[in-house]
XYZ file of C-alpha atoms in Angstrom:
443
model
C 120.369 133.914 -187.214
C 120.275 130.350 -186.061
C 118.378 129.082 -189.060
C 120.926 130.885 -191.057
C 123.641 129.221 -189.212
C 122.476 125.627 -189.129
C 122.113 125.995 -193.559
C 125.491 127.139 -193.496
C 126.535 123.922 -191.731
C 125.922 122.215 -194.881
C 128.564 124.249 -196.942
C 131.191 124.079 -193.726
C 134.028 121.662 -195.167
C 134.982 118.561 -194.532
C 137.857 116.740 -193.403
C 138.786 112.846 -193.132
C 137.300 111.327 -189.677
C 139.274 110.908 -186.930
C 140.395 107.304 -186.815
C 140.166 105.258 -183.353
C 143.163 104.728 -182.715
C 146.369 106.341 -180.261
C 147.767 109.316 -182.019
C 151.437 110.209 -181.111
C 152.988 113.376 -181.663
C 153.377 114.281 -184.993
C 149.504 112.852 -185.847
C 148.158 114.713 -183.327
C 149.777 118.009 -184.548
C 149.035 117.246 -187.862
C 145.206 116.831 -186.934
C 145.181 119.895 -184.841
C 146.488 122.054 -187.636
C 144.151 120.513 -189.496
C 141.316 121.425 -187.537
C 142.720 125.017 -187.064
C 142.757 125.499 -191.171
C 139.732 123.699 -191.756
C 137.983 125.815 -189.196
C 139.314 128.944 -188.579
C 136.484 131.156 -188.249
C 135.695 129.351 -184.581
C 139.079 127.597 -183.501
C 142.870 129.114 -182.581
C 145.328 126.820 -182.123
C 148.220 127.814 -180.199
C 151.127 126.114 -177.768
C 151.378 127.405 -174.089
C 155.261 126.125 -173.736
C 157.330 123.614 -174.485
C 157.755 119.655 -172.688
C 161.280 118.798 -171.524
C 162.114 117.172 -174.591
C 160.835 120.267 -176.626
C 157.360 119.329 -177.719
C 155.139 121.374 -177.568
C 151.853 121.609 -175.133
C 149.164 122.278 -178.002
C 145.755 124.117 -177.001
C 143.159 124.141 -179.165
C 140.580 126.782 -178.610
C 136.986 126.696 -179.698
C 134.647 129.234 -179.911
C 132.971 131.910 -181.697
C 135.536 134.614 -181.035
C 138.294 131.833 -180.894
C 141.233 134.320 -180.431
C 140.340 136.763 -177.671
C 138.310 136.981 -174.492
C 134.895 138.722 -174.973
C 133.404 140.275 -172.044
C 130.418 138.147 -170.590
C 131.824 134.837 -172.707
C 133.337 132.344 -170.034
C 136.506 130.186 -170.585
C 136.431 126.520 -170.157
C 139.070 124.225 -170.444
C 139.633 120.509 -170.714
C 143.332 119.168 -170.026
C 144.139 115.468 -170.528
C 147.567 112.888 -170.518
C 149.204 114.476 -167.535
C 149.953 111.011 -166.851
C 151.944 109.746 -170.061
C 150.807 106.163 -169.364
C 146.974 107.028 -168.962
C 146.406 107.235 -172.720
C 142.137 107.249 -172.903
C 141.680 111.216 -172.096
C 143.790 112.239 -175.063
C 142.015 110.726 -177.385
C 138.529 111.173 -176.366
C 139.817 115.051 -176.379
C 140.780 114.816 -179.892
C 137.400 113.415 -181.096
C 135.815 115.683 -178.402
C 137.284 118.671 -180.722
C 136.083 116.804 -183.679
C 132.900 116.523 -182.714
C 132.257 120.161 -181.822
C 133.404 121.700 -184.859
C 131.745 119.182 -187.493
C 128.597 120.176 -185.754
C 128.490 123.772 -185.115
C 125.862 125.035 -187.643
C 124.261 121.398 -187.889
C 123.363 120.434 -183.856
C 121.861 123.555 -182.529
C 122.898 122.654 -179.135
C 126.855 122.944 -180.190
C 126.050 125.664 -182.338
C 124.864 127.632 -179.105
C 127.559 126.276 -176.801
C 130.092 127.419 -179.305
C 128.655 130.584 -179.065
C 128.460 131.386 -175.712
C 131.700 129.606 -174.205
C 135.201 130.018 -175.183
C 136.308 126.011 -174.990
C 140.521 125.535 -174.648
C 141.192 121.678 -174.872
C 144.586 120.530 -174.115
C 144.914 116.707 -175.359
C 148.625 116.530 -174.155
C 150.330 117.983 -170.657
C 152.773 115.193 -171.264
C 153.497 114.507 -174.347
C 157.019 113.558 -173.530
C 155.731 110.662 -171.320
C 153.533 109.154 -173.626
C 155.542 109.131 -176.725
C 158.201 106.932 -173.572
C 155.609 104.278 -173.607
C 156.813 101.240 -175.542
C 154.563 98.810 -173.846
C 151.086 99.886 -173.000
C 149.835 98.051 -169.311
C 146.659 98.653 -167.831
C 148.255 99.846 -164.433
C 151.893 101.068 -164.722
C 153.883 102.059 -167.900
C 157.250 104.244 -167.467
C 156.024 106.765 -168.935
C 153.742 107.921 -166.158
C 156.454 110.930 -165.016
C 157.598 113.504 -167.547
C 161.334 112.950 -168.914
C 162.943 114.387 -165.814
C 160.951 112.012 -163.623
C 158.327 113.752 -161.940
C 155.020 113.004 -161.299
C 153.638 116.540 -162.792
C 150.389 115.860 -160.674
C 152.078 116.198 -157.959
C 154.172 119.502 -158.833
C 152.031 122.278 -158.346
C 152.254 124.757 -155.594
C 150.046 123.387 -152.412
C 148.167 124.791 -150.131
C 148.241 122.950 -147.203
C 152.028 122.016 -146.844
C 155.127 123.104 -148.518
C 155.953 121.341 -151.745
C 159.490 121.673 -152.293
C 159.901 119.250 -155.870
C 161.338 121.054 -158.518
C 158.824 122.759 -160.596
C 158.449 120.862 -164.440
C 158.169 122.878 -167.542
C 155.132 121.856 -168.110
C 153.764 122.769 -164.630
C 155.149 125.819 -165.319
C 153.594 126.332 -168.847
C 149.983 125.667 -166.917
C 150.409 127.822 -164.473
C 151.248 131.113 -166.611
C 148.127 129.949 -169.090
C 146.168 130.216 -165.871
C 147.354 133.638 -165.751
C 146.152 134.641 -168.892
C 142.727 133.234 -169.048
C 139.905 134.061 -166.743
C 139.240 130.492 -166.666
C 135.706 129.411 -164.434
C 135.643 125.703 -164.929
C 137.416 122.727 -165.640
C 138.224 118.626 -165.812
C 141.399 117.004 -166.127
C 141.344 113.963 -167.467
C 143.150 110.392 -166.141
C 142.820 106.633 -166.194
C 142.962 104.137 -163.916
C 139.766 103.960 -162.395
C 135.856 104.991 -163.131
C 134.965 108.455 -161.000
C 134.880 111.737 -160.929
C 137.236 113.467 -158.068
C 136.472 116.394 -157.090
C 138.442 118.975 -154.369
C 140.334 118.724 -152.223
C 143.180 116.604 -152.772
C 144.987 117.448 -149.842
C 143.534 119.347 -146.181
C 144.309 120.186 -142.756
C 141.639 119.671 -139.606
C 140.114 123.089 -140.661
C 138.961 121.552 -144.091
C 137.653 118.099 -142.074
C 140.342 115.681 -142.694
C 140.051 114.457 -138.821
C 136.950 113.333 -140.994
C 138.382 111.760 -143.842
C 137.597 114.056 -145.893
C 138.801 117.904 -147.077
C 135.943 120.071 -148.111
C 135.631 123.532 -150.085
C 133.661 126.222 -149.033
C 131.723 125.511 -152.388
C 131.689 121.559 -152.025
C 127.525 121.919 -152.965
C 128.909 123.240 -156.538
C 131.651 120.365 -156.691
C 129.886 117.953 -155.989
C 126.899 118.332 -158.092
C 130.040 118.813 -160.921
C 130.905 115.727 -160.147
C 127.547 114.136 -160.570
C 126.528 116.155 -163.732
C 129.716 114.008 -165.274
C 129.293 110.400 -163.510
C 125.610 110.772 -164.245
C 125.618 110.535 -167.745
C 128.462 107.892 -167.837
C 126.721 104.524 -167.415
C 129.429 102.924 -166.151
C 130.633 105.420 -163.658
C 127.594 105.820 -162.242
C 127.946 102.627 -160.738
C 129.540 102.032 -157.031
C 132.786 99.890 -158.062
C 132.952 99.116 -161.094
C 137.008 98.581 -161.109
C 136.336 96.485 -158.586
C 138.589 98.238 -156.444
C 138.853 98.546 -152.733
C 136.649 101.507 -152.251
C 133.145 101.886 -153.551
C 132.133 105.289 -155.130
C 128.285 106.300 -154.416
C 127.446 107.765 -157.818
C 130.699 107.162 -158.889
C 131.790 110.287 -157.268
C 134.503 110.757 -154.394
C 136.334 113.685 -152.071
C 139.609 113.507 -153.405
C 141.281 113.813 -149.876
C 138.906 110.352 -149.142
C 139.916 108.676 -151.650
C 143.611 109.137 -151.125
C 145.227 112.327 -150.074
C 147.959 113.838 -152.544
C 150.447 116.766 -151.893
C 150.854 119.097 -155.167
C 147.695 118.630 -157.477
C 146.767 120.592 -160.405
C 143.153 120.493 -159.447
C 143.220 122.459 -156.070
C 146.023 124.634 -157.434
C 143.230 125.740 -160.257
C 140.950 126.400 -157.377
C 142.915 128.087 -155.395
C 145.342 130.294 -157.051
C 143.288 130.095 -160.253
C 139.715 130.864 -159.530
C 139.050 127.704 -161.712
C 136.935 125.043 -160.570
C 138.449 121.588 -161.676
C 137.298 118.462 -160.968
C 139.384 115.272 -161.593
C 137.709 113.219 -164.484
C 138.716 108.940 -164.204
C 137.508 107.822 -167.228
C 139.103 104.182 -167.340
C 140.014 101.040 -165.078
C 143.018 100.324 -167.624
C 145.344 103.340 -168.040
C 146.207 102.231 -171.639
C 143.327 99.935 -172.763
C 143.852 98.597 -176.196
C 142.311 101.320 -179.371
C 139.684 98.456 -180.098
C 138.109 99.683 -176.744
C 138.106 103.468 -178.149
C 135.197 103.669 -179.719
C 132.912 102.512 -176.621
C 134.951 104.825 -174.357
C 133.953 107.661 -177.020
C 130.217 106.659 -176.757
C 130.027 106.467 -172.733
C 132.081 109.878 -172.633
C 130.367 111.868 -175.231
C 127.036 113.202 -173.849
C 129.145 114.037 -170.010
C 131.997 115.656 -171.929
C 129.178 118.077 -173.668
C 126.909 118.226 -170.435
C 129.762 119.320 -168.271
C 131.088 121.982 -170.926
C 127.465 123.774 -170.286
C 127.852 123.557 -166.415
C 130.567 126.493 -167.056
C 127.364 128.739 -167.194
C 125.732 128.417 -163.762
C 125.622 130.830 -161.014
C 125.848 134.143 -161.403
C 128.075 136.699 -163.540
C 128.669 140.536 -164.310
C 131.032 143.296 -164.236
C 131.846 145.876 -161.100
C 131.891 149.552 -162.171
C 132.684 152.381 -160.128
C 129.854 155.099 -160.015
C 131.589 156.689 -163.235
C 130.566 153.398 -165.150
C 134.204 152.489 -165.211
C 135.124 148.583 -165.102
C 137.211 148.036 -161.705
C 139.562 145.348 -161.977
C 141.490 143.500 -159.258
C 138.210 144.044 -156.834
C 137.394 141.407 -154.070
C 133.988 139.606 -155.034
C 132.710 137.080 -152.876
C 129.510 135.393 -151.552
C 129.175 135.464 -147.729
C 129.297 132.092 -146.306
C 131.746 130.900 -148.716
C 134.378 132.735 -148.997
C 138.327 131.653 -150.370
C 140.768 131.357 -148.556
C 142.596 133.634 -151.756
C 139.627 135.787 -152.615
C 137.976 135.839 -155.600
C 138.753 138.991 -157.469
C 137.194 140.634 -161.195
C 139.777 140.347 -163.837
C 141.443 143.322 -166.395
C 137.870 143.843 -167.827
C 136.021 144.526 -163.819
C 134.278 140.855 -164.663
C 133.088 138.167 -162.325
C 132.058 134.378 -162.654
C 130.740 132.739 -159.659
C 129.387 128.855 -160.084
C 126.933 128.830 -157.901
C 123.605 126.309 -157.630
C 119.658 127.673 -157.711
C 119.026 129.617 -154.339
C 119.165 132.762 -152.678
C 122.897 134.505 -152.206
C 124.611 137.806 -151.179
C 127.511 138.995 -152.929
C 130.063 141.298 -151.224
C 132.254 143.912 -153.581
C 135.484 144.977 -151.297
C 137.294 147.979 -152.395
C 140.466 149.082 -150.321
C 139.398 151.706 -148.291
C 135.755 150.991 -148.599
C 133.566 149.415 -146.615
C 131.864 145.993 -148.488
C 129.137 146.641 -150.717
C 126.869 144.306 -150.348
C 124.220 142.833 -153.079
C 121.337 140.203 -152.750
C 121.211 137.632 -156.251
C 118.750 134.910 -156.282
C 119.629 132.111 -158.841
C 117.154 130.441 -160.702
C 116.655 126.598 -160.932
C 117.724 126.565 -164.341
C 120.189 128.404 -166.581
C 118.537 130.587 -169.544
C 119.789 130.106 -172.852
C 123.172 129.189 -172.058
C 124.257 131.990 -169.272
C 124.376 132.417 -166.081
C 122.485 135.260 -164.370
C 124.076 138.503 -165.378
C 124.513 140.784 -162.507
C 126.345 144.251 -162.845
C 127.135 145.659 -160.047
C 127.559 150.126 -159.402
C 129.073 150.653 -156.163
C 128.639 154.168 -155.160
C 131.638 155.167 -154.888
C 133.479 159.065 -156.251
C 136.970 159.366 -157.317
C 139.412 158.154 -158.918
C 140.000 153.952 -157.475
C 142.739 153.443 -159.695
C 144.653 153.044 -156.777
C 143.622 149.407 -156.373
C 146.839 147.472 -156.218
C 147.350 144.808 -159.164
C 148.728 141.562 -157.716
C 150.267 138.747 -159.965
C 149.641 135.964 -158.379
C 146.333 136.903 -156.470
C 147.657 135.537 -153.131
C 151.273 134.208 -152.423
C 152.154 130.582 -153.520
C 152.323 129.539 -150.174
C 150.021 126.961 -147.746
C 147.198 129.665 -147.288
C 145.579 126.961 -145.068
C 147.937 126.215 -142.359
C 147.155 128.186 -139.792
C 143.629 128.718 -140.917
C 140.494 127.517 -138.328
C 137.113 125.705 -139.678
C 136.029 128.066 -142.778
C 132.593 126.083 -143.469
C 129.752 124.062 -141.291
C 130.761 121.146 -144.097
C 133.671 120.704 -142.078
C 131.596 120.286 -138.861
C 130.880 116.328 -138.509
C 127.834 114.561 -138.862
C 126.360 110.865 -137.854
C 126.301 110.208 -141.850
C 129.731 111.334 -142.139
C 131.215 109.131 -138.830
C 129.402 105.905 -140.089
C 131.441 106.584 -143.801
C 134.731 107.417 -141.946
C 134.156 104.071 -140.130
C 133.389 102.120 -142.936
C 136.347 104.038 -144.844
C 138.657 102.869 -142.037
C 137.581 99.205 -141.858
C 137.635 98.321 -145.361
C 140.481 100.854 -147.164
């Protein structure tokens, strides 16, 4: 079947090359349509809303089975430009979609990611505020803010204090597409500086900000994310390559350490979402000049592909009841790390947990059951471009079609306020005081 594939990449067609250069509007529909009739059997091109101005927020979707979830196929996305004036993601995005589909059938490795991942790349969350820059600047251009003047990474729901800005129609587009994907891993995508970021943004004392810091109960996943991105980026890698006040060991950072910020899309995706997202930093200038595009393109390339695959570690599988029926809307969790809004199998009874190589036990919740408890080990290395697959019977009789449905999982409110220490990362450390110290000295 792959053989066939790969001599069928030879008869796919072909379409003019993407130029390096900054693509406004009406060129970047144009090449997305493009794409989507050029390639239809394995991309769907759709818009998830509308800007303030009326443009519309364009997803691209690439995959096998481009228009519709398939059970056991997990959803990745890439989202880029939330920042108008921080111009590098959207292209690299654009060539990013280039390069997938002008390979599949010709580079096995695409033609299997394409396969087994359903990729949705968003080059534009604010399209309004870059078509507003008439003067690109390396640090600030107007067009930062959407055209009603708010920073949209700083409009989501947070949960840690109340964030009372009015919520953007483009926030608002993201957060119903959230709703309709079972989405397991993502990047945004900003300039301004080298490093990946990765959760959270914001914290209380239970998370370890009397640290500096604000850790998940998965930060072992996050940051190896992190590092899986900087890693293959040779200039990212390095520890300050902005030459900005803070150094960045591996050229990752704890978002909260770096600077803390009230209303981010990236903890709102892990959260509320059950999407890991990590922040991506891909440039010192936020609008470098498009004679730098091409080298941006070639340090990008292979950590924009590598990440994409990191969407299949951990573990994976669908919860039946003891009739074999799916069970949607069920609590799944690992012990030791749970969220503070669980976890929960979407309308098909599937799970997706990211998890690294190691031994892990998985508890089912059912109202009115007691937890049902399952031992996974993972193994150091994902086969063939999946996670482990785990299905899991609980032994249950009846009917459990009883289990509430809940839209949003958990109430958009601070679910961390009152809450105490959830993880030992939280607990402090002699490594972690001597960082703090140096982080207080020289910020």
């Amino acid at each position: 079947m792959d053989c066939a594939r790969l001599w069928l990449g030879l008869l796919l067609p072909v379409i003019a090359a993407l130029d390096f250069s900054y693509h406004h509007q009406p060129e970047m529909e144009e090449f997305l349509k493009s794409i989507s009739q050029n390639y239809s059997s394995i991309t769907h091109l759709h818009s998830i809303g509308e800007s303030v101005e009326g443009r519309n927020l364009w997803v691209l979707i690439v995959g096998r089975f481009p228009k519709e979830h398939r059970i056991g196929i997990p959803e990745f996305k890439y989202v880029a430009n939330m920042h108008g004036d921080e111009a590098v993601g959207r292209e690299l995005l654009l060539h990013l979609i280039e390069y997938l589909v002008t390979s599949d059938g010709r580079d096995p490795e695409i033609t299997n990611l394409i396969n087994s991942t359903r990729i949705h790349i968003m080059p534009s969350m604010n399209p309004d505020g870059f078509e507003a820059v008439l003067k690109p600047d390396c640090f600030y251009n107007k067009g930062r803010e959407n055209s009603n003047f708010y920073d949209l990474n700083r409009n989501f729901p947070d949960a840690f204090e109340f964030n009372t800005v009015p919520r953007q129609p483009e926030t608002v587009a993201v957060m119903k597409w959230l709703n309709t994907e079972t989405f397991v891993l993502s990047a945004n995508l900003h300039g301004g500086a080298l490093v990946a970021s990765y959760p959270f943004d914001n914290g209380v004392p239970a998370t370890g900000t009397l640290y500096s810091r604000s850790l998940t109960p998965d930060d072992d996943v996050f940051q190896y994310l992190a590092r899986t991105y900087a890693s293959r980026n040779p200039d990212m890698r390095k520890r300050n390559p902005c030459r900005s006040k803070i150094e960045f060991p591996g050229g990752i950072v704890n978002g909260y350490f770096w600077y803390p910020l009230k209303g981010g899309m990236q903890d709102y995706n892990y959260i509320w979402a059950q999407c890991f997202e990590i922040t991506l930093e891909l440039s010192c200038c936020k609008y470098p000049r498009k004679e730098k595009l091409p080298s941006f393109w070639n340090e990008n390339k292979d950590s924009l592909i590598d990440y994409i695959k990191q969407v299949h570690i951990g573990v994976k599988g669908q919860i039946f009841d003891q009739n074999g029926t799916p069970l949607p809307n069920v609590t799944v969790e690992v012990q030791d790390r749970k969220h503070v809004c669980p976890y929960r199998t979407n309308k098909f009874g599937e799970y997706y947990l990211l998890l690294l190589p190691g031994f892990y036990v998985i508890e089912v919740t059912v109202p009115g059951h007691n937890p049902h408890l399952t031992e996974v080990t993972i193994p150091p290395k994902s086969q063939n471009f999946s996670a482990l697959k785990k299905d899991i019977l609980l032994p249950f009789t009846g009917q459990l079609d009883h289990i509430p449905e809940s839209d949003p999982l958990c109430p958009i409110i601070p679910l961390y306020r009152d809450l105490q220490g959830h993880s030992a990362a939280t607990k402090p450390s002699l490594f972690l005081f001597l960082v703090t110290l140096f982080h207080i000295l020289f910020k």
